[in-house]
Coordinates of C-alpha atoms in Angstrom, one line a residue:
M1 CA 1.0 -29.4 -13.9
K2 CA 2.1 -25.8 -13.2
Y3 CA 3.0 -23.9 -10.0
L4 CA 1.0 -20.8 -9.1
K5 CA 1.4 -18.3 -6.4
I6 CA -1.4 -18.1 -3.8
K7 CA -2.3 -14.6 -5.0
E8 CA -2.8 -16.0 -8.5
I9 CA -5.5 -18.4 -7.5
G10 CA -7.5 -16.1 -5.2
D11 CA -7.6 -13.0 -3.0
V12 CA -5.8 -13.2 0.4
I13 CA -7.7 -11.3 3.1
S14 CA -7.1 -10.8 6.8
G15 CA -9.6 -10.4 9.7
S16 CA -10.2 -8.3 12.7
T17 CA -11.8 -8.3 16.2
P18 CA -14.5 -6.0 17.3
K19 CA -13.9 -4.4 20.8
T20 CA -14.7 -7.1 23.3
E21 CA -15.9 -4.6 25.9
K22 CA -18.7 -3.4 23.7
K23 CA -21.5 -5.7 24.4
E24 CA -23.5 -4.4 21.4
Y25 CA -20.9 -5.9 19.1
W26 CA -21.3 -9.4 20.3
D27 CA -23.9 -12.2 20.3
G28 CA -25.3 -11.3 16.9
E29 CA -25.9 -13.4 13.8
I30 CA -22.6 -13.0 11.9
N31 CA -20.3 -16.0 12.2
W32 CA -16.8 -15.1 13.5
V33 CA -14.0 -17.6 14.0
T34 CA -10.6 -17.7 15.8
P35 CA -7.5 -19.8 15.3
K36 CA -8.2 -21.6 18.6
E37 CA -11.6 -22.7 17.3
L38 CA -10.2 -23.9 14.0
G39 CA -7.6 -25.9 15.9
Q40 CA -10.4 -27.8 17.7
L41 CA -12.3 -28.6 14.5
H42 CA -10.6 -31.9 13.6
E43 CA -12.4 -32.0 10.2
K44 CA -12.3 -30.4 6.8
Y45 CA -15.4 -28.2 6.9
L46 CA -16.4 -25.3 9.2
T47 CA -20.2 -25.4 9.6
D48 CA -20.7 -23.1 12.6
T49 CA -18.8 -20.8 15.0
E50 CA -18.7 -20.5 18.8
R51 CA -19.0 -16.8 18.7
K52 CA -21.2 -14.4 16.6
I53 CA -20.9 -10.7 16.1
T54 CA -23.6 -8.1 15.3
E55 CA -23.9 -6.0 12.2
E56 CA -22.6 -3.1 14.3
G57 CA -19.6 -5.1 15.5
F58 CA -18.9 -6.1 11.9
K59 CA -18.9 -2.5 10.7
S60 CA -16.7 -1.4 13.7
C61 CA -13.6 -3.3 12.5
S62 CA -11.8 -4.3 9.3
T63 CA -12.9 -8.0 9.2
R64 CA -14.5 -9.2 5.9
L65 CA -17.1 -11.7 5.1
I66 CA -15.9 -14.8 3.3
P67 CA -18.4 -16.5 1.1
P68 CA -19.0 -20.3 1.6
G69 CA -16.6 -22.7 -0.2
N70 CA -13.3 -20.8 0.4
I71 CA -10.1 -21.4 2.4
L72 CA -9.5 -20.4 6.1
F73 CA -5.8 -20.5 7.0
T74 CA -4.4 -19.4 10.3
S75 CA -1.3 -17.3 10.1
R76 CA -0.4 -17.1 13.8
A77 CA -1.1 -18.8 17.1
P78 CA -0.3 -21.1 15.4
I79 CA 0.4 -21.1 11.7
G80 CA -1.3 -23.8 9.7
H81 CA -4.8 -24.6 10.9
L82 CA -7.0 -24.7 7.9
A83 CA -10.6 -25.4 6.9
I84 CA -13.1 -24.9 4.1
N85 CA -16.0 -22.7 5.3
N86 CA -19.4 -24.1 4.5
I87 CA -21.0 -21.0 5.9
E88 CA -20.5 -17.3 5.4
V89 CA -18.0 -16.3 8.0
C90 CA -15.5 -13.6 9.1
T91 CA -12.3 -14.1 11.1
N92 CA -10.1 -12.4 13.6
Q93 CA -6.7 -11.1 12.7
G94 CA -5.0 -14.5 13.1
F95 CA -6.0 -15.5 9.5
K96 CA -4.9 -15.2 6.0
S97 CA -8.0 -16.5 4.2
I98 CA -8.3 -17.1 0.4
I99 CA -11.3 -16.2 -1.6
L100 CA -10.7 -18.4 -4.6
K101 CA -11.2 -17.6 -8.3
K102 CA -13.6 -19.7 -10.2
D103 CA -11.1 -22.2 -11.8
Y104 CA -9.8 -23.5 -8.5
A105 CA -11.4 -26.2 -6.3
S106 CA -11.4 -25.4 -2.6
E107 CA -11.0 -29.1 -1.7
Y108 CA -7.9 -29.4 -3.9
V109 CA -6.4 -26.1 -2.5
Y110 CA -7.1 -27.4 1.0
Y111 CA -5.1 -30.6 0.5
A112 CA -2.3 -28.7 -1.3
L113 CA -1.9 -26.3 1.7
K114 CA -2.3 -29.1 4.2
R115 CA 0.7 -30.8 2.6
S116 CA 2.7 -27.5 2.7
V117 CA 2.0 -26.5 6.3
K118 CA 5.6 -27.2 7.5
K119 CA 7.0 -25.1 4.8
L120 CA 4.6 -22.3 5.6
Q121 CA 5.4 -22.5 9.3
D122 CA 9.1 -22.1 8.4
L123 CA 8.3 -18.8 6.7
G124 CA 6.9 -17.3 9.9
T125 CA 8.8 -14.7 11.8
G126 CA 8.6 -13.3 15.3
S127 CA 10.2 -13.7 18.7
T128 CA 7.2 -14.3 21.0
F129 CA 5.2 -16.4 18.5
K130 CA 5.7 -16.8 14.8
E131 CA 3.4 -15.1 12.3
L132 CA 3.2 -15.6 8.5
S133 CA 2.9 -12.3 6.7
K134 CA 0.4 -11.7 4.0
S135 CA 3.1 -11.0 1.4
K136 CA 4.9 -14.3 2.1
F137 CA 1.7 -16.2 2.0
E138 CA 0.7 -14.6 -1.3
E139 CA 4.0 -15.4 -2.9
F140 CA 4.0 -19.1 -1.8
T141 CA 3.5 -21.5 -4.7
I142 CA 1.5 -24.7 -4.9
P143 CA 1.2 -27.2 -7.8
V144 CA -2.1 -26.6 -9.7
P145 CA -3.4 -29.0 -12.4
S146 CA -6.5 -28.5 -14.5
L147 CA -9.8 -28.1 -12.8
P148 CA -11.0 -31.7 -13.6
D149 CA -7.7 -33.0 -12.2
Q150 CA -8.1 -30.9 -9.1
L151 CA -11.5 -32.4 -8.5
H152 CA -10.2 -35.9 -9.2
I153 CA -7.3 -35.5 -6.8
A154 CA -9.4 -34.0 -4.1
N155 CA -11.9 -36.9 -4.4
L156 CA -9.2 -39.5 -4.0
L157 CA -7.6 -37.8 -1.0
S158 CA -10.9 -37.3 0.6
K159 CA -11.8 -41.0 0.3
A160 CA -8.5 -42.0 1.9
E161 CA -8.9 -39.4 4.6
N162 CA -12.4 -40.6 5.4
L163 CA -11.2 -44.2 5.7
I164 CA -8.5 -43.1 8.1
A165 CA -11.1 -41.2 10.2
Q166 CA -13.4 -44.2 10.2
R167 CA -10.6 -46.5 11.4
K168 CA -9.6 -44.1 14.2
E169 CA -13.3 -44.0 15.2
S170 CA -13.4 -47.8 15.2
I171 CA -10.4 -47.9 17.6
R172 CA -11.9 -45.3 19.8
L173 CA -15.2 -47.3 20.0
L174 CA -13.3 -50.4 21.0
D175 CA -12.0 -48.5 24.1
E176 CA -15.5 -47.2 24.8
F177 CA -16.8 -50.8 24.4
L178 CA -14.4 -52.0 27.1
K179 CA -15.1 -49.0 29.4
S180 CA -18.9 -49.6 29.2
T181 CA -18.4 -53.4 29.6
F182 CA -16.3 -52.7 32.8
L183 CA -19.0 -50.4 34.2
E184 CA -21.7 -52.9 33.3
M185 CA -19.9 -55.8 35.0
F186 CA -18.5 -54.0 38.0
G187 CA -20.5 -50.8 38.4
D188 CA -19.2 -47.3 39.4
F189 CA -16.4 -48.2 41.8
T190 CA -16.8 -44.9 43.7
K191 CA -20.4 -45.7 44.6
N192 CA -19.9 -49.5 44.7
E193 CA -23.6 -50.2 44.0
K194 CA -22.8 -53.9 43.5
K195 CA -21.4 -54.1 47.1
W196 CA -18.1 -55.6 46.2
D197 CA -15.4 -56.0 48.8
K198 CA -13.4 -52.8 49.0
V199 CA -9.8 -53.3 50.2
E200 CA -6.5 -51.5 50.3
L201 CA -4.2 -51.9 47.4
K202 CA -1.6 -53.8 49.5
Y203 CA -4.0 -56.7 49.5
F204 CA -4.0 -56.8 45.7
G205 CA -0.4 -58.0 45.7
E206 CA 3.1 -56.9 46.5
I207 CA 3.8 -53.2 46.2
V208 CA 7.3 -52.3 45.0
T209 CA 8.8 -48.8 44.6
G210 CA 11.5 -48.5 41.9
N211 CA 14.9 -47.0 42.4
T212 CA 18.0 -45.7 40.5
P213 CA 21.3 -47.6 40.8
P214 CA 24.3 -45.4 41.5
R215 CA 25.0 -43.1 38.6
N216 CA 28.6 -42.6 39.6
N217 CA 29.4 -46.1 38.4
A218 CA 28.9 -46.3 34.7
E219 CA 29.2 -50.1 34.9
N220 CA 25.7 -50.2 36.4
Y221 CA 24.2 -49.2 33.0
S222 CA 24.4 -51.1 29.7
S223 CA 22.5 -51.3 26.4
D224 CA 21.3 -54.8 26.5
F225 CA 20.8 -56.6 29.9
I226 CA 17.5 -55.4 31.4
E227 CA 15.2 -52.5 30.7
W228 CA 15.0 -49.7 33.2
I229 CA 11.5 -48.2 32.9
K230 CA 10.7 -44.6 33.5
T231 CA 7.3 -42.8 33.6
D232 CA 7.8 -41.9 29.9
N233 CA 7.4 -45.6 29.1
I234 CA 3.9 -45.7 30.7
P235 CA 1.6 -44.7 27.8
V236 CA -1.6 -42.8 28.2
D237 CA -3.9 -45.3 26.5
D238 CA -2.0 -48.4 25.6
T239 CA -2.2 -51.5 27.9
Y240 CA 1.5 -52.3 28.0
I241 CA 4.7 -50.4 28.7
T242 CA 6.9 -49.2 25.8
K243 CA 10.5 -50.2 25.4
A244 CA 12.9 -48.5 27.7
V245 CA 15.7 -46.2 26.3
E246 CA 18.1 -47.0 29.2
F247 CA 19.1 -50.5 30.3
L248 CA 20.9 -51.7 33.4
S249 CA 23.8 -54.1 33.4
E250 CA 24.1 -57.3 35.4
S251 CA 25.9 -55.4 38.1
G252 CA 23.3 -52.6 38.1
L253 CA 20.6 -55.1 38.5
R254 CA 21.9 -56.0 41.9
Y255 CA 20.9 -52.5 43.1
A256 CA 17.6 -52.4 41.2
R257 CA 14.1 -53.5 41.9
T258 CA 12.3 -55.6 39.4
V259 CA 8.9 -57.1 38.6
E260 CA 7.8 -60.0 36.4
A261 CA 5.3 -60.0 33.5
G262 CA 1.8 -59.1 34.6
A263 CA 2.7 -56.4 37.1
L264 CA 1.1 -53.0 36.9
L265 CA 3.4 -50.0 36.8
V266 CA 1.9 -46.7 38.1
A267 CA 3.3 -43.2 37.8
C268 CA 3.3 -41.9 41.4
I269 CA 5.7 -38.9 41.1
A270 CA 5.1 -36.3 38.4
G271 CA 5.4 -32.7 37.6
S272 CA 1.7 -32.4 37.0
I273 CA -1.3 -34.0 38.7
Q274 CA -2.5 -35.2 35.3
S275 CA 0.4 -37.6 35.0
V276 CA -0.1 -39.2 38.4
G277 CA -2.0 -42.5 38.3
R278 CA -1.0 -43.3 34.7
A279 CA -0.6 -47.0 34.5
A280 CA 0.4 -49.9 32.2
L281 CA 1.1 -53.6 32.5
T282 CA 4.4 -55.3 32.0
N283 CA 4.7 -58.2 29.5
R284 CA 8.3 -59.0 30.4
K285 CA 10.6 -58.7 33.4
V286 CA 11.8 -55.1 33.9
S287 CA 13.4 -52.8 36.4
F288 CA 12.1 -49.3 37.0
N289 CA 12.9 -46.0 38.7
Q290 CA 11.6 -44.4 41.9
Q291 CA 8.9 -42.4 40.3
I292 CA 7.0 -45.6 39.8
N293 CA 5.1 -47.9 42.2
A294 CA 4.4 -51.4 41.0
I295 CA 1.8 -53.9 41.9
Q296 CA 2.7 -57.6 41.4
P297 CA -0.8 -59.0 41.6
N298 CA -1.5 -62.0 43.8
E299 CA -3.5 -65.1 42.8
E300 CA -6.8 -63.3 43.5
I301 CA -6.2 -60.5 41.0
E302 CA -6.4 -60.6 37.2
P303 CA -3.8 -58.2 35.7
L304 CA -6.1 -56.9 32.9
Y305 CA -8.9 -56.2 35.4
L306 CA -6.4 -54.3 37.6
Y307 CA -5.2 -52.3 34.6
W308 CA -8.8 -51.2 33.7
L309 CA -9.6 -50.5 37.3
F310 CA -6.8 -48.0 37.3
K311 CA -7.6 -46.6 33.9
I312 CA -11.2 -45.8 34.9
S313 CA -10.3 -44.6 38.5
R314 CA -7.4 -42.2 37.4
K315 CA -9.0 -39.2 39.1
Y316 CA -9.6 -41.2 42.3
I317 CA -5.9 -42.1 42.4
Q318 CA -4.8 -38.5 41.7
D319 CA -6.9 -37.2 44.7
A320 CA -4.6 -39.3 47.0
A321 CA -1.5 -37.5 45.8
S322 CA 0.2 -34.6 47.7
N323 CA -0.3 -31.0 46.6
G324 CA 3.3 -29.8 46.5
M325 CA 5.3 -28.6 43.5
K326 CA 5.9 -32.2 42.5
K327 CA 2.8 -34.4 42.8
I328 CA 3.8 -37.4 44.9
L329 CA 1.9 -40.5 45.8
T330 CA 4.1 -42.2 48.4
K331 CA 4.3 -46.0 48.7
G332 CA 2.6 -45.7 52.1
G333 CA -0.2 -43.6 50.7
F334 CA -0.5 -45.8 47.6
E335 CA -0.9 -49.0 49.6
K336 CA -3.8 -47.5 51.6
I337 CA -5.9 -46.6 48.6
K338 CA -9.1 -48.7 48.7
M339 CA -10.4 -50.4 45.5
I340 CA -13.2 -52.8 44.7
K341 CA -12.2 -56.4 44.6
P342 CA -14.9 -58.5 42.8
P343 CA -14.6 -62.3 42.5
L344 CA -11.7 -63.7 40.4
S345 CA -14.2 -65.5 38.1
L346 CA -15.8 -62.2 37.1
Q347 CA -12.3 -60.5 36.7
T348 CA -11.3 -63.4 34.5
Q349 CA -14.5 -63.1 32.4
F350 CA -13.7 -59.4 31.8
A351 CA -10.1 -60.2 31.0
Q352 CA -11.2 -62.6 28.3
I353 CA -13.3 -59.9 26.7
V354 CA -10.3 -57.5 26.9
E355 CA -8.0 -60.0 25.2
K356 CA -10.4 -60.5 22.3
T357 CA -11.0 -56.8 21.9
E358 CA -7.3 -56.0 22.1
A359 CA -6.7 -58.5 19.3
L360 CA -9.2 -56.7 17.1
K361 CA -7.8 -53.4 18.1
T362 CA -4.3 -54.6 16.9
Q363 CA -5.8 -55.4 13.6
Y364 CA -7.4 -52.0 13.4
Q365 CA -4.2 -50.3 14.3
Q366 CA -2.3 -52.2 11.6
S367 CA -4.9 -51.3 9.0
L368 CA -4.8 -47.7 10.2
Q369 CA -1.0 -47.6 9.5
E370 CA -1.6 -49.1 6.1
L371 CA -4.3 -46.5 5.3
E372 CA -2.0 -43.7 6.5
N373 CA 0.8 -45.1 4.3
L374 CA -1.7 -45.2 1.4
Y375 CA -2.7 -41.5 2.0
G376 CA 1.0 -40.5 2.0
S377 CA 1.6 -42.3 -1.2
L378 CA -1.5 -40.8 -2.9
S379 CA -0.6 -37.3 -1.7
Q380 CA 2.9 -37.6 -3.1
K381 CA 1.6 -38.8 -6.4
A382 CA -1.1 -36.2 -6.5
F383 CA 1.2 -33.2 -6.2
S384 CA 3.8 -34.6 -8.6
G385 CA 1.4 -35.0 -11.5
E386 CA 0.8 -38.8 -11.3
L387 CA -2.9 -38.7 -10.4
T388 CA -4.3 -36.8 -13.4
T389 CA -7.5 -37.9 -15.1
K390 CA -5.5 -38.5 -18.3
A391 CA -3.4 -41.1 -16.5
Q392 CA -4.7 -44.6 -15.9
E393 CA -7.7 -44.4 -13.5
Q394 CA -6.5 -44.5 -9.9
K395 CA -8.6 -46.1 -7.2
V396 CA -8.2 -45.8 -3.4
V397 CA -7.4 -49.4 -2.7
I398 CA -8.2 -50.4 0.9
P399 CA -5.2 -52.5 2.0
I400 CA -7.1 -54.3 4.8
K401 CA -8.9 -57.5 5.3
Q402 CA -12.6 -57.5 5.8
E403 CA -13.3 -56.3 9.3
A404 CA -13.8 -58.9 11.9
K405 CA -17.1 -58.7 13.7
I406 CA -17.2 -56.9 17.0
I407 CA -16.4 -59.3 19.8
Q408 CA -19.2 -61.7 20.4
T409 CA -19.0 -62.3 24.1
E410 CA -21.5 -63.9 26.5
L411 CA -23.7 -61.0 27.5
T412 CA -25.5 -60.5 30.8
K413 CA -29.3 -60.0 30.5
Q414 CA -28.8 -56.3 31.2
Q415 CA -26.2 -56.0 28.4
A416 CA -28.3 -57.9 26.0
F417 CA -31.4 -55.8 26.7
L418 CA -29.4 -52.5 26.3
R419 CA -28.3 -53.7 22.9
K420 CA -31.9 -54.7 22.0
L421 CA -33.1 -51.3 23.1
M422 CA -30.6 -49.5 20.9
L423 CA -31.5 -51.7 18.0
A424 CA -35.2 -51.1 18.5
S425 CA -34.5 -47.3 18.8
H426 CA -32.7 -47.2 15.5
I427 CA -35.5 -49.2 13.7
A428 CA -38.2 -47.0 15.2
Y429 CA -36.3 -43.7 14.4
E430 CA -35.8 -44.8 10.8
L431 CA -39.4 -46.1 10.2
C432 CA -41.8 -44.4 12.7
E433 CA -43.0 -41.9 10.1
E434 CA -44.0 -44.8 7.7
P435 CA -47.7 -45.5 7.8
T436 CA -47.1 -49.3 7.9
F437 CA -44.9 -49.2 11.0
G438 CA -46.0 -50.4 14.5
H439 CA -45.5 -53.1 17.1
T440 CA -45.7 -56.0 14.7
K441 CA -43.4 -54.7 12.1
L442 CA -40.9 -53.5 14.8
M443 CA -40.8 -57.0 16.3
K444 CA -40.4 -58.7 12.9
L445 CA -37.5 -56.4 12.0
L446 CA -35.9 -56.9 15.4
Y447 CA -36.0 -60.6 14.8
L448 CA -34.6 -60.4 11.2
C449 CA -31.8 -58.0 12.2
E450 CA -30.8 -60.2 15.1
Q451 CA -30.8 -63.3 13.0
A452 CA -29.2 -61.9 9.8
G453 CA -26.6 -60.0 11.9
G454 CA -25.7 -63.0 14.0
M455 CA -26.4 -61.2 17.3
A456 CA -26.8 -63.1 20.5
L457 CA -29.3 -60.8 22.2
Q458 CA -31.2 -63.4 24.2
T459 CA -34.6 -62.5 22.9
N460 CA -37.2 -65.1 23.6
Y461 CA -39.1 -65.2 20.2
K462 CA -42.2 -67.4 20.5
K463 CA -44.6 -69.0 18.0
F464 CA -47.5 -66.6 18.5
A465 CA -50.1 -65.7 15.9
A466 CA -48.1 -62.6 15.0
G467 CA -44.8 -64.3 15.7
P468 CA -41.9 -64.6 15.9
F469 CA -42.8 -62.4 18.9
D470 CA -41.5 -61.5 22.3
G471 CA -44.2 -59.5 24.1
K472 CA -42.2 -59.1 27.3
T473 CA -39.2 -57.5 25.5
L474 CA -41.6 -55.2 23.5
T475 CA -43.3 -54.0 26.7
L476 CA -39.9 -53.2 28.3
I477 CA -38.7 -51.4 25.2
D478 CA -41.9 -49.2 25.1
K479 CA -41.3 -48.4 28.8
E480 CA -37.7 -47.3 28.1
F481 CA -38.8 -45.2 25.1
E482 CA -41.2 -43.3 27.3
K483 CA -38.9 -43.1 30.3
N484 CA -36.0 -41.7 28.2
K485 CA -38.4 -39.5 26.2
W486 CA -36.9 -40.9 23.0
F487 CA -40.4 -41.5 21.5
T488 CA -44.0 -40.8 22.4
I489 CA -46.3 -43.8 22.0
E490 CA -49.9 -43.5 21.0
K491 CA -52.7 -45.9 20.1
K492 CA -54.9 -45.6 17.1
T493 CA -57.9 -47.8 16.1
F494 CA -59.0 -48.9 12.6
L495 CA -61.3 -51.4 11.0
V496 CA -60.2 -54.6 9.3
N497 CA -63.0 -56.7 7.8
D498 CA -65.5 -54.8 10.0
Q499 CA -63.4 -55.6 13.1
Q500 CA -61.9 -52.9 15.2
R501 CA -58.1 -53.2 15.6
E502 CA -55.7 -51.2 17.7
A503 CA -52.2 -50.2 16.4
T504 CA -49.2 -48.6 18.2
V505 CA -47.8 -45.4 16.7
Y506 CA -44.3 -44.1 17.6
K507 CA -43.5 -40.4 17.3
K508 CA -40.1 -38.7 17.5
T509 CA -39.2 -36.2 20.1
D510 CA -36.3 -33.7 20.4
K511 CA -34.4 -36.4 22.4
S512 CA -34.9 -39.3 19.9
L513 CA -31.3 -39.1 18.5
L514 CA -29.8 -39.6 22.0
Y515 CA -29.8 -43.4 21.3
K516 CA -27.5 -42.9 18.3
K517 CA -24.1 -42.8 20.1
Y518 CA -24.9 -46.1 21.9
F519 CA -26.2 -47.8 18.7
N520 CA -23.0 -46.8 16.8
N521 CA -20.9 -48.3 19.7
Y522 CA -22.8 -51.5 20.0
F523 CA -23.5 -52.3 16.3
E524 CA -20.5 -50.9 14.4
S525 CA -19.9 -54.1 12.5
E526 CA -23.6 -55.0 12.0
A527 CA -24.9 -51.5 11.0
K528 CA -24.7 -52.3 7.3
T529 CA -26.9 -55.4 7.6
I530 CA -29.3 -53.6 9.9
N531 CA -29.7 -50.6 7.6
R532 CA -30.1 -52.9 4.6
I533 CA -33.0 -54.8 6.3
I534 CA -34.6 -51.5 7.3
E535 CA -34.5 -50.2 3.7
L536 CA -35.8 -53.6 2.4
F537 CA -39.0 -53.3 4.5
R538 CA -39.4 -49.5 4.6
K539 CA -42.3 -49.4 2.1
E540 CA -43.4 -53.0 2.5
K541 CA -46.7 -53.9 4.3
T542 CA -46.5 -55.4 7.7
Q543 CA -47.8 -58.7 6.4
T544 CA -44.7 -58.9 4.1
A545 CA -42.4 -58.6 7.2
E546 CA -44.5 -61.2 9.0
I547 CA -44.3 -63.7 6.2
V548 CA -40.6 -63.2 5.7
A549 CA -39.8 -63.4 9.5
T550 CA -42.0 -66.6 9.9
L551 CA -40.4 -68.2 6.8
Y552 CA -36.9 -67.3 8.3
F553 CA -37.9 -69.0 11.5
A554 CA -39.3 -72.1 9.7
W555 CA -36.2 -72.2 7.5
K556 CA -33.9 -72.3 10.5
E557 CA -35.9 -75.2 12.0
L558 CA -35.7 -77.2 8.8
K559 CA -32.0 -76.7 8.7
A560 CA -31.7 -77.8 12.3
E561 CA -33.6 -80.9 11.4
K562 CA -31.4 -81.4 8.3
T563 CA -34.5 -81.3 6.1
I564 CA -33.9 -80.4 2.5
I565 CA -35.2 -76.9 1.8
S566 CA -38.1 -77.0 -0.7
D567 CA -41.3 -75.1 -1.5
N568 CA -43.5 -77.7 0.2
A569 CA -41.2 -78.1 3.2
L570 CA -41.3 -74.3 3.8
I571 CA -45.0 -74.0 3.4
E572 CA -45.6 -76.9 5.8
G573 CA -43.1 -75.4 8.3
F574 CA -44.8 -72.0 7.9
Y575 CA -48.3 -73.4 8.7
K576 CA -46.9 -75.4 11.6
F577 CA -45.7 -72.2 13.2
H578 CA -49.2 -71.3 14.5
P579 CA -52.8 -72.0 13.4
E580 CA -53.3 -68.3 12.6
K581 CA -50.7 -68.5 9.9
K582 CA -53.3 -70.1 7.6
K583 CA -54.6 -66.6 7.0
F584 CA -51.8 -66.5 4.3
T585 CA -52.2 -68.5 1.1
P586 CA -49.5 -70.7 -0.3
E587 CA -49.1 -68.2 -3.1
Q588 CA -48.4 -65.4 -0.6
I589 CA -45.9 -67.6 1.2
M590 CA -44.1 -68.3 -2.1
T591 CA -44.1 -64.6 -2.9
G592 CA -42.3 -64.1 0.4
Y593 CA -39.9 -66.9 -0.4
K594 CA -39.0 -65.3 -3.7
Y595 CA -38.5 -62.0 -1.9
M596 CA -36.0 -63.6 0.4
Q597 CA -34.2 -65.2 -2.4
T598 CA -34.0 -62.0 -4.5
N599 CA -32.7 -60.1 -1.5
E600 CA -30.5 -62.9 -0.2
L601 CA -32.2 -62.7 3.2
Y602 CA -32.2 -66.2 4.6
P603 CA -30.3 -68.2 7.3
Q604 CA -26.5 -68.1 7.0
S605 CA -26.6 -66.0 3.8
V606 CA -26.6 -62.4 4.9

């Protein structure tokens, strides 16, 4: 591996800005990007820009067009944002972009520069803000292996980076899951549609304001007796307080105010309004300073419910603070804030969901740390010559256990239907353009996805002629499709054995993909199974889906009866389902059975 200067691997170019007061220079079709926009990108590739300039604007300044597949690197405000442009683009003057020569892979150069950002920032000069000069950037060296090795390294690092991004998204979705669960169970607290009791905080438990033991006596402070919590120890997104930096001594404790485990600490004095209302629970006895009000919940309040109530109502809490230089929420004002107080049984049910979800979140956070360690190790090896294609083949090893399923909790009817709706939306979106797709196939795939994915969605599948079938659910789904304008629904007629039949046809709209965010949230752990089933039946006739779904139902019944699974038992169970099932021959049923075996689609096997 050799070291090359940036100017040896490509041409370094700067950008420029057309005059902003000239309207004719702006809102054209030429992509134009700024460092601020690149800082908000949070991914490797630039695929669009917020602002566009006209041909006239482009010609009015010294900016240059950068062909797709090159490196954008910000040289000021700040130094170090970078991306690969997937589109032709020009930049403002805050860039030193690289148009690469043919023997250099943009993905590899991207990772090499990403690893070197701190060194490049140290090369910047300037009093107001640092700027990296073109000459210093051009002279900067990076390790450069052969082109095959560049591609090999970039591929490995990209895989590791994608795993990290997926894990972060999984963690974010768990928080979204809890937020949506809270709102489903308790409603919007500001509107209080569910008509819960709304009472002042002083009725939630004892309100305690912290204090500071006398500083003029050093003996009040020690390094090991009891933590003295400050607002810095109240994290933005974590449930529990962090460990304090300062501790009080036994004598200092006499002056202090304390709370036991299960109390909620709330930042009530802060320099900015954004910090007011930040809250976290205690999982140990602690003391705390006067910027914090604490609630030690009474027997009618579940601490985890209280934490999420504050997390979701942060803006509501902030509105109660004073508007001076320091934002202050006094104890008197804090006590009078009214909040919803649902029954303890419902609070406890929510707390159980939180505990299970937080346990899964802890697993995800541990695996995220392992993945980040893996990325660091791969990166170090990559730029020291240890990940070449000539060396023993390297693989991105995922150092995590198989992911646990998303928390299976007892869903309300509304929660279960929302999940069914999103599942049906995904199936319809994927298959609605297939000529064999309609009501019957949708219901069969809903059934198979629910069963194979182990979902408890409370669908009432009955032994109808076209069963397993739940006509009520299907009617409600169609109504929601039309109400949300996710799909249009049409009826078409056709002849079968000289008899006129009617079929339902779903068609996409420009709003069809709005379901996707919710689907990803609800079915993160089951998505692989769902998509597998969709692909299995994409080109299959509806009768294949009907045979397989009916066999699946009959198979489950045989297992429940502890009957040995055999060809004859399955055929008999199939025909017992409904008299109309005799339209299928034993040979057709056995063909479906073999299809299930080949694709491992049978009870407790997916």
